[in-house]
CSV table of C-alpha atoms and ligand atoms in Angstrom, one decimal:
chain,number,residue,atom,x,y,z
A,1,MET,CA,125.8,87.6,140.8
A,2,ASP,CA,123.8,84.5,140.2
A,3,ASN,CA,121.3,84.5,143.1
A,4,ASP,CA,120.9,80.8,143.0
A,5,SER,CA,124.6,80.0,142.8
A,6,ASN,CA,125.1,78.6,146.2
A,7,GLN,CA,121.6,77.7,147.4
A,8,ASP,CA,120.8,74.3,146.1
A,9,SER,CA,123.9,72.5,147.3
A,10,ASP,CA,122.1,71.2,150.3
A,11,MET,CA,118.4,70.2,149.7
A,12,ARG,CA,117.8,69.0,153.3
A,13,VAL,CA,115.3,71.1,155.2
A,14,ASN,CA,116.9,73.0,158.0
A,15,PRO,CA,113.9,74.5,159.8
A,16,ILE,CA,113.8,78.0,161.1
A,17,VAL,CA,114.0,77.5,164.8
A,18,ASP,CA,114.4,80.2,167.5
A,19,SER,CA,116.5,80.0,170.6
A,20,TYR,CA,113.6,78.5,172.5
A,21,GLY,CA,113.1,75.6,170.1
A,22,ARG,CA,110.0,77.0,168.3
A,23,VAL,CA,109.9,75.9,164.7
A,24,HIS,CA,108.6,78.5,162.3
A,25,ARG,CA,106.3,77.3,159.5
A,26,SER,CA,104.0,80.2,159.0
A,27,LEU,CA,104.8,83.5,157.2
A,28,ARG,CA,102.6,86.7,157.2
A,29,ILE,CA,103.4,89.0,154.4
A,30,SER,CA,102.2,92.6,154.3
A,31,VAL,CA,101.7,93.6,150.6
A,32,THR,CA,100.9,97.2,151.3
A,33,ASP,CA,100.4,99.7,154.2
A,34,ARG,CA,97.6,101.4,152.3
A,35,CYS,CA,93.9,100.9,153.2
A,36,ASN,CA,90.5,102.0,152.0
A,37,ILE,CA,89.1,102.5,155.5
A,38,ARG,CA,90.4,103.8,158.8
A,39,CYS,CA,89.7,101.5,161.7
A,40,PHE,CA,90.5,103.6,164.8
A,41,TYR,CA,92.3,100.7,166.5
A,42,CYS,CA,94.7,100.4,163.6
A,43,MET,CA,95.3,103.5,161.5
A,44,PRO,CA,95.1,107.2,162.1
A,45,GLU,CA,92.7,109.2,159.9
A,46,ASN,CA,95.6,111.1,158.2
A,47,VAL,CA,98.3,108.8,157.1
A,48,LYS,CA,101.5,109.2,155.0
A,49,PHE,CA,101.8,105.9,153.1
A,50,LEU,CA,105.0,104.4,151.8
A,51,PRO,CA,106.1,105.4,148.3
A,52,GLN,CA,105.3,102.7,145.8
A,53,ASP,CA,109.0,101.9,144.9
A,54,SER,CA,109.8,101.2,148.5
A,55,ILE,CA,107.5,98.2,148.8
A,56,LEU,CA,108.6,94.7,147.8
A,57,THR,CA,107.6,93.6,144.3
A,58,PHE,CA,105.7,90.4,143.7
A,59,GLU,CA,108.9,88.9,142.4
A,60,GLU,CA,110.9,89.9,145.5
A,61,ILE,CA,108.2,88.4,147.7
A,62,HIS,CA,108.2,85.2,145.7
A,63,ARG,CA,112.0,84.9,146.1
A,64,VAL,CA,111.7,85.2,149.9
A,65,VAL,CA,108.9,82.6,150.0
A,66,GLU,CA,110.9,80.2,147.9
A,67,ILE,CA,113.9,80.6,150.3
A,68,LEU,CA,111.7,79.9,153.3
A,69,ALA,CA,109.6,77.1,151.8
A,70,LYS,CA,112.9,75.2,151.3
A,71,GLN,CA,113.3,75.4,155.1
A,72,GLY,CA,109.9,74.1,156.0
A,73,VAL,CA,107.6,77.1,155.9
A,74,SER,CA,104.3,75.8,154.5
A,75,ARG,CA,101.7,78.5,155.2
A,76,VAL,CA,101.6,82.0,153.9
A,77,ARG,CA,99.1,84.7,154.8
A,78,LEU,CA,98.7,87.9,152.8
A,79,THR,CA,97.8,90.9,154.8
A,80,GLY,CA,98.4,94.6,155.0
A,81,GLY,CA,97.1,97.5,155.2
A,82,GLU,CA,94.4,96.2,153.0
A,83,PRO,CA,95.9,93.6,150.7
A,84,LEU,CA,93.2,93.9,148.0
A,85,VAL,CA,94.2,97.5,147.3
A,86,ARG,CA,97.5,96.2,145.9
A,87,SER,CA,97.0,96.0,142.2
A,88,GLU,CA,96.3,92.5,140.8
A,89,LEU,CA,97.1,90.7,144.0
A,90,TRP,CA,95.9,87.5,142.4
A,91,ASN,CA,99.1,87.5,140.3
A,92,LEU,CA,101.1,87.2,143.6
A,93,VAL,CA,98.8,84.4,144.7
A,94,LYS,CA,99.5,82.5,141.4
A,95,LEU,CA,103.3,83.0,141.9
A,96,LEU,CA,103.3,81.8,145.5
A,97,LYS,CA,101.0,78.9,144.7
A,98,SER,CA,103.7,77.5,142.4
A,99,VAL,CA,106.3,77.4,145.2
A,100,SER,CA,107.1,73.8,146.2
A,101,GLY,CA,106.3,73.2,149.9
A,102,ILE,CA,103.7,75.9,150.2
A,103,GLU,CA,100.5,74.1,151.3
A,104,GLU,CA,98.2,77.0,152.1
A,105,ILE,CA,97.8,80.6,151.0
A,106,ALA,CA,95.4,82.6,153.0
A,107,LEU,CA,94.3,86.2,152.9
A,108,THR,CA,93.2,88.6,155.7
A,109,THR,CA,91.0,91.4,154.2
A,110,ASN,CA,88.4,94.0,155.2
A,111,GLY,CA,86.3,92.5,152.4
A,112,ILE,CA,85.5,95.8,150.7
A,113,LEU,CA,87.0,94.9,147.3
A,114,LEU,CA,86.2,91.2,147.5
A,115,LYS,CA,83.1,91.4,145.4
A,116,ASP,CA,85.2,92.2,142.3
A,117,GLN,CA,88.2,90.0,143.2
A,118,ALA,CA,86.9,86.8,144.8
A,119,GLU,CA,86.6,84.8,141.7
A,120,LYS,CA,90.1,85.8,140.4
A,121,LEU,CA,91.6,85.0,143.8
A,122,LYS,CA,90.0,81.6,143.9
A,123,SER,CA,91.0,80.6,140.4
A,124,SER,CA,94.6,81.8,141.1
A,125,GLY,CA,94.8,79.3,144.0
A,126,LEU,CA,93.9,81.3,147.1
A,127,ASP,CA,92.9,78.7,149.8
A,128,ARG,CA,91.2,80.7,152.5
A,129,ILE,CA,90.0,84.1,153.5
A,130,ASN,CA,89.5,85.9,156.8
A,131,VAL,CA,87.3,88.9,156.7
A,132,SER,CA,87.6,91.5,159.4
A,133,LEU,CA,84.2,92.7,160.5
A,134,ASP,CA,83.5,94.2,164.0
A,135,SER,CA,79.8,95.0,163.7
A,136,ILE,CA,76.9,94.2,161.4
A,137,ASP,CA,75.3,97.5,162.3
A,138,ARG,CA,75.8,100.2,159.7
A,139,ASP,CA,76.3,103.1,162.1
A,140,LYS,CA,78.6,101.2,164.4
A,141,PHE,CA,80.6,100.0,161.5
A,142,LYS,CA,81.0,103.6,160.4
A,143,GLU,CA,82.0,104.7,163.9
A,144,ILE,CA,84.7,102.1,164.1
A,145,THR,CA,86.1,102.3,160.5
A,146,ARG,CA,85.4,106.0,159.8
A,147,ARG,CA,83.8,104.9,156.5
A,148,ASP,CA,80.3,103.9,155.5
A,149,ALA,CA,81.1,100.6,153.8
A,150,LEU,CA,79.3,97.8,155.6
A,151,ASP,CA,77.2,96.9,152.5
A,152,LYS,CA,80.4,96.4,150.5
A,153,VAL,CA,81.9,94.1,153.1
A,154,LEU,CA,78.7,92.0,153.1
A,155,ALA,CA,78.6,91.9,149.3
A,156,GLY,CA,82.3,90.8,149.4
A,157,LEU,CA,81.5,88.0,151.7
A,158,ASP,CA,78.7,86.8,149.5
A,159,ALA,CA,81.0,86.9,146.5
A,160,ALA,CA,83.6,84.8,148.4
A,161,ILE,CA,81.0,82.2,149.2
A,162,ASP,CA,79.8,82.2,145.5
A,163,ALA,CA,83.4,81.8,144.3
A,164,GLY,CA,83.6,78.6,146.3
A,165,PHE,CA,85.7,79.7,149.4
A,166,THR,CA,84.9,77.6,152.4
A,167,ASN,CA,86.0,77.9,156.0
A,168,THR,CA,85.8,81.7,155.7
A,169,ARG,CA,86.4,83.3,159.1
A,170,ILE,CA,85.2,86.6,160.5
A,171,ASN,CA,87.7,88.5,162.7
A,172,ALA,CA,86.1,91.0,165.1
A,173,VAL,CA,88.2,93.2,167.3
A,174,SER,CA,86.5,93.8,170.6
A,175,VAL,CA,87.0,97.1,172.4
A,176,LYS,CA,85.4,98.0,175.8
A,177,GLY,CA,83.0,100.9,175.5
A,178,ILE,CA,82.3,100.2,171.9
A,179,SER,CA,81.7,96.5,171.3
A,180,GLU,CA,79.3,95.6,174.1
A,181,THR,CA,76.3,96.1,171.9
A,182,GLU,CA,77.9,94.2,169.0
A,183,VAL,CA,78.7,90.8,170.6
A,184,ILE,CA,75.3,89.1,170.6
A,185,PRO,CA,74.2,90.4,167.1
A,186,LEU,CA,77.6,89.3,165.7
A,187,VAL,CA,77.4,85.8,167.2
A,188,SER,CA,73.7,85.3,166.0
A,189,TRP,CA,74.6,86.5,162.5
A,190,ALA,CA,77.7,84.3,162.2
A,191,GLN,CA,75.7,81.3,163.4
A,192,GLU,CA,72.9,82.0,160.8
A,193,GLN,CA,75.5,82.4,158.1
A,194,GLY,CA,77.5,79.3,159.2
A,195,LEU,CA,80.6,81.4,159.6
A,196,HIS,CA,83.5,80.9,162.0
A,197,LEU,CA,83.6,84.1,164.1
A,198,ARG,CA,86.7,85.0,166.2
A,199,PHE,CA,87.0,87.8,168.7
A,200,ILE,CA,90.4,89.5,168.9
A,201,GLU,CA,91.4,91.5,171.9
A,202,PHE,CA,92.4,95.1,171.3
A,203,MET,CA,96.2,95.2,171.2
A,204,PRO,CA,98.4,98.3,171.8
A,205,LEU,CA,99.2,98.7,168.1
A,206,ASP,CA,96.7,101.5,167.2
A,207,GLY,CA,98.0,104.3,164.9
A,208,ASP,CA,96.7,107.0,167.3
A,209,GLN,CA,98.7,105.5,170.2
A,210,ALA,CA,95.6,105.9,172.3
A,211,TRP,CA,95.3,102.3,173.5
A,212,GLN,CA,94.6,101.9,177.2
A,213,ASP,CA,94.4,98.6,179.1
A,214,GLN,CA,90.9,99.4,180.4
A,215,GLN,CA,89.8,99.2,176.7
A,216,VAL,CA,90.7,95.5,176.4
A,217,PHE,CA,87.5,93.5,176.2
A,218,SER,CA,88.9,90.2,177.3
A,219,GLY,CA,87.9,86.8,175.9
A,220,THR,CA,86.9,85.9,179.4
A,221,MET,CA,84.4,88.7,179.6
A,222,LEU,CA,83.1,88.0,176.1
A,223,ARG,CA,82.6,84.4,176.8
A,224,ALA,CA,80.6,85.3,179.9
A,225,ILE,CA,78.3,87.6,177.9
A,226,ILE,CA,77.8,85.0,175.2
A,227,GLU,CA,77.1,82.2,177.7
A,228,THR,CA,74.5,84.4,179.5
A,229,GLU,CA,72.6,84.7,176.2
A,230,PHE,CA,73.2,81.3,174.6
A,231,GLY,CA,74.1,78.9,177.4
A,232,ALA,CA,77.4,77.1,178.1
A,233,LEU,CA,79.9,77.1,175.3
A,234,VAL,CA,81.2,73.7,174.2
A,235,PRO,CA,85.1,73.6,173.8
A,236,VAL,CA,86.4,72.5,170.4
A,237,GLU,CA,89.8,70.8,170.0
A,238,ARG,CA,92.6,72.8,168.4
A,239,ASP,CA,93.4,72.0,164.7
A,240,ARG,CA,97.1,72.9,165.4
A,241,SER,CA,99.0,73.6,168.5
A,242,SER,CA,100.1,77.0,167.0
A,243,GLN,CA,96.5,78.0,166.4
A,244,PRO,CA,96.1,81.4,168.1
A,245,SER,CA,92.4,81.1,168.9
A,246,THR,CA,90.6,79.0,171.5
A,247,ASP,CA,87.5,77.7,169.8
A,248,PHE,CA,84.0,76.8,171.1
A,249,GLN,CA,80.6,76.0,169.7
A,250,LEU,CA,77.2,77.2,170.9
A,251,SER,CA,75.9,73.7,170.5
A,252,GLU,CA,76.9,70.6,168.7
A,253,GLY,CA,77.0,71.2,164.9
A,254,GLY,CA,77.0,75.0,165.2
A,255,SER,CA,79.8,77.1,163.6
A,256,HIS,CA,82.8,77.8,165.7
A,257,ILE,CA,83.4,80.9,167.9
A,258,GLY,CA,87.0,81.6,168.7
A,259,PHE,CA,88.8,83.9,171.1
A,260,ILE,CA,92.2,85.3,170.3
A,261,ASP,CA,93.2,86.6,173.7
A,262,SER,CA,96.5,88.1,172.7
A,263,VAL,CA,96.7,90.6,175.5
A,264,THR,CA,95.2,88.7,178.5
A,265,GLU,CA,96.4,85.2,177.6
A,266,PRO,CA,99.3,85.4,175.2
A,267,PHE,CA,100.0,82.3,173.2
A,268,CYS,CA,103.7,83.0,172.5
A,269,GLN,CA,104.9,79.5,173.7
A,270,SER,CA,103.4,77.9,170.6
A,271,CYS,CA,104.0,80.7,168.1
A,272,ASP,CA,105.2,79.6,164.7
A,273,ARG,CA,104.8,82.9,162.9
A,274,MET,CA,107.2,85.2,161.1
A,275,ARG,CA,106.4,88.5,159.4
A,276,ILE,CA,107.6,90.6,156.5
A,277,THR,CA,106.4,94.2,156.3
A,278,ALA,CA,105.4,95.8,153.0
A,279,GLU,CA,108.9,97.4,152.7
A,280,GLY,CA,110.7,94.2,153.3
A,281,LYS,CA,111.5,94.3,157.0
A,282,PHE,CA,111.6,90.9,158.7
A,283,ARG,CA,109.9,90.8,162.1
A,284,ASN,CA,110.0,87.9,164.5
A,285,CYS,CA,106.9,89.0,166.4
A,286,LEU,CA,104.0,91.4,166.0
A,287,PHE,CA,105.3,93.2,169.1
A,288,SER,CA,108.9,93.2,168.1
A,289,THR,CA,110.8,96.4,168.5
A,290,GLU,CA,113.6,95.2,166.2
A,291,GLU,CA,113.5,94.5,162.4
A,292,TRP,CA,115.9,92.9,159.9
A,293,ASP,CA,116.1,94.5,156.5
A,294,LEU,CA,115.6,92.0,153.7
A,295,LYS,CA,114.9,94.5,150.9
A,296,GLN,CA,118.3,96.1,151.2
A,297,LEU,CA,119.9,92.6,150.8
A,298,ILE,CA,117.5,91.7,147.9
A,299,ARG,CA,118.2,94.9,146.0
A,300,SER,CA,122.0,94.7,146.5
A,301,ASN,CA,122.2,91.3,144.7
A,302,ALA,CA,122.7,89.2,147.8
A,303,SER,CA,122.6,85.4,147.6
A,304,ASN,CA,119.7,83.4,148.8
A,305,ASP,CA,121.9,82.1,151.6
A,306,GLN,CA,122.6,85.6,152.8
A,307,ILE,CA,118.9,86.4,152.9
A,308,GLU,CA,118.1,83.2,154.7
A,309,GLN,CA,120.9,83.9,157.2
A,310,ARG,CA,119.4,87.4,158.0
A,311,ILE,CA,116.1,85.7,158.7
A,312,ARG,CA,117.8,83.2,160.9
A,313,ASP,CA,119.5,86.1,162.8
A,314,GLY,CA,116.1,87.7,163.3
A,315,ILE,CA,114.5,84.6,164.6
A,316,GLN,CA,117.4,84.0,167.0
A,317,HIS,CA,116.4,87.3,168.7
A,318,LYS,CA,112.7,86.3,169.1
A,319,LYS,CA,111.7,86.7,172.7
A,320,LEU,CA,109.9,84.0,174.7
A,321,GLY,CA,106.9,86.3,175.2
A,322,HIS,CA,105.8,89.7,173.9
A,323,GLY,CA,105.0,90.8,177.4
A,324,SER,CA,101.9,92.9,176.6
A,325,ASP,CA,100.3,91.3,179.7
A,326,SER,CA,103.2,92.6,181.9
A,327,GLY,CA,104.5,95.9,183.2
A,328,ARG,CA,107.7,95.5,181.2
A,329,PHE,CA,106.0,95.8,177.8
A,330,VAL,CA,107.6,98.2,175.3
A,331,ARG,CA,105.2,99.3,172.6
A,332,PRO,CA,106.6,98.9,169.0
A,333,GLU,CA,107.0,102.1,167.0
A,334,ARG,CA,104.8,100.7,164.2
A,335,ALA,CA,101.0,100.5,164.2
A,336,MET,CA,99.2,97.4,163.0
A,337,TYR,CA,98.7,98.6,159.4
A,338,GLN,CA,102.4,99.2,159.1
A,339,ILE,CA,103.3,95.6,160.3
A,340,GLY,CA,100.5,93.4,158.9
A,341,GLY,CA,98.1,91.8,161.3
B,1,SAM,N1,93.1,95.2,156.2
B,1,SAM,C1,92.9,93.8,156.5
B,1,SAM,C2,91.9,93.6,157.5
B,1,SAM,O1,91.5,94.5,158.2
B,1,SAM,O2,91.5,92.4,157.6
B,1,SAM,C3,94.3,93.2,156.9
B,1,SAM,C4,95.2,93.9,157.8
B,1,SAM,S1,94.6,94.2,159.4
B,1,SAM,C5,95.9,95.1,160.1
B,1,SAM,C6,94.7,92.6,160.1
B,1,SAM,C7,93.9,92.3,161.4
B,1,SAM,O3,94.4,93.1,162.4
B,1,SAM,C8,92.4,92.7,161.2
B,1,SAM,O4,91.6,91.6,161.6
B,1,SAM,C9,92.2,93.8,162.2
B,1,SAM,O5,91.0,93.8,162.8
B,1,SAM,C10,93.3,93.5,163.2
B,1,SAM,N2,93.8,94.6,164.0
B,1,SAM,C11,94.2,95.8,163.6
B,1,SAM,N3,94.5,96.6,164.6
B,1,SAM,C12,94.4,95.9,165.7
B,1,SAM,C13,94.6,96.2,167.1
B,1,SAM,N4,95.1,97.3,167.5
B,1,SAM,N5,94.3,95.2,168.0
B,1,SAM,C14,93.8,94.0,167.5
B,1,SAM,N6,93.6,93.7,166.3
B,1,SAM,C15,93.9,94.6,165.3
B,2,SF4,FE1,92.6,98.9,157.2
B,2,SF4,FE2,92.6,96.4,158.2
B,2,SF4,FE3,93.7,98.5,159.6
B,2,SF4,FE4,91.1,98.4,159.3
B,2,SF4,S1,92.4,96.9,160.4
B,2,SF4,S2,92.4,100.2,159.0
B,2,SF4,S3,90.9,97.5,157.3
B,2,SF4,S4,94.4,97.7,157.6
């Protein structure tokens, strides 16, 4: 069947809207569940990864992005697992960059393979990079990630800057009992480097299923620690209402420090994000317990309209809030590396 046979009859944008009126413009695509480190809050030490033929090809991802871009999706983030372990990821960046309507392609990475790939990613059209880094102390980094790779991450960051990436953000997951000693050094380092640092609360999506609410190092606690050391934080206006982080500056002109308080202060009301897992399951929320299979449709020669309809079905089931801050919360079966953070 011609996949495009019935898709272009109506060129008007019909945005992807859920039953609460939230318009979805942002898509997070997991390109692999594999990773080259083992952050304890994400992945178990011993993992059975997906077989290669069960993950979406670049062409299949491109097709889904084209379908969604026609309906107003303009931002794509590539994630994983570790996206840079997917062979020649820059070719996917090139493909997606050519999609009309896509305004920004971003990447979330642990940075380990950036040194070798930063230039290719930049010349292929990647717009922005977030590097995950929870500590700038070698031993602490190893304790958290179960691998001795801090030097590689820092070299990767340097390579990204040399390749011309700007607005690079650092994502740091904060966990009580582990991150207390890391907060001030991280803030000082990020300020020196002129990098935008964002603290993310530990969410119940760890592969070991050992998360406990006492381990959540809340944004409120973090801000208090930072203010004790550096003085009052200066609030910064949001770039977009759907921006998940609340940003501050240490002082006028300093780089931003953001707090993604997903557990203690969920921002579901303004969420505009959709997700596709590496094996092609559509998810309407990080914490969703339901998924909609796109790969099965794609590989059975379905039309673009059928694929779009399945996504719309999934978005209609999006809940008003994920509830991780309430007693009614049901933990998803998947861990973060299996969804795509
Ligand atoms: N491997 C890449 C990386 O680490 O940046 C991309 C995938 S990773 C799953 C995406 C983001 O999720 C990272 O910033 C990571 O720190 C964060 N993350 C993973 N598990 C988490 C958890 N249980 N709670 C909060 N953030 C988590
Ligand atoms: Fe790998 Fe990223 Fe998960 Fe760490 S957070 S184990 S780097 S996928």
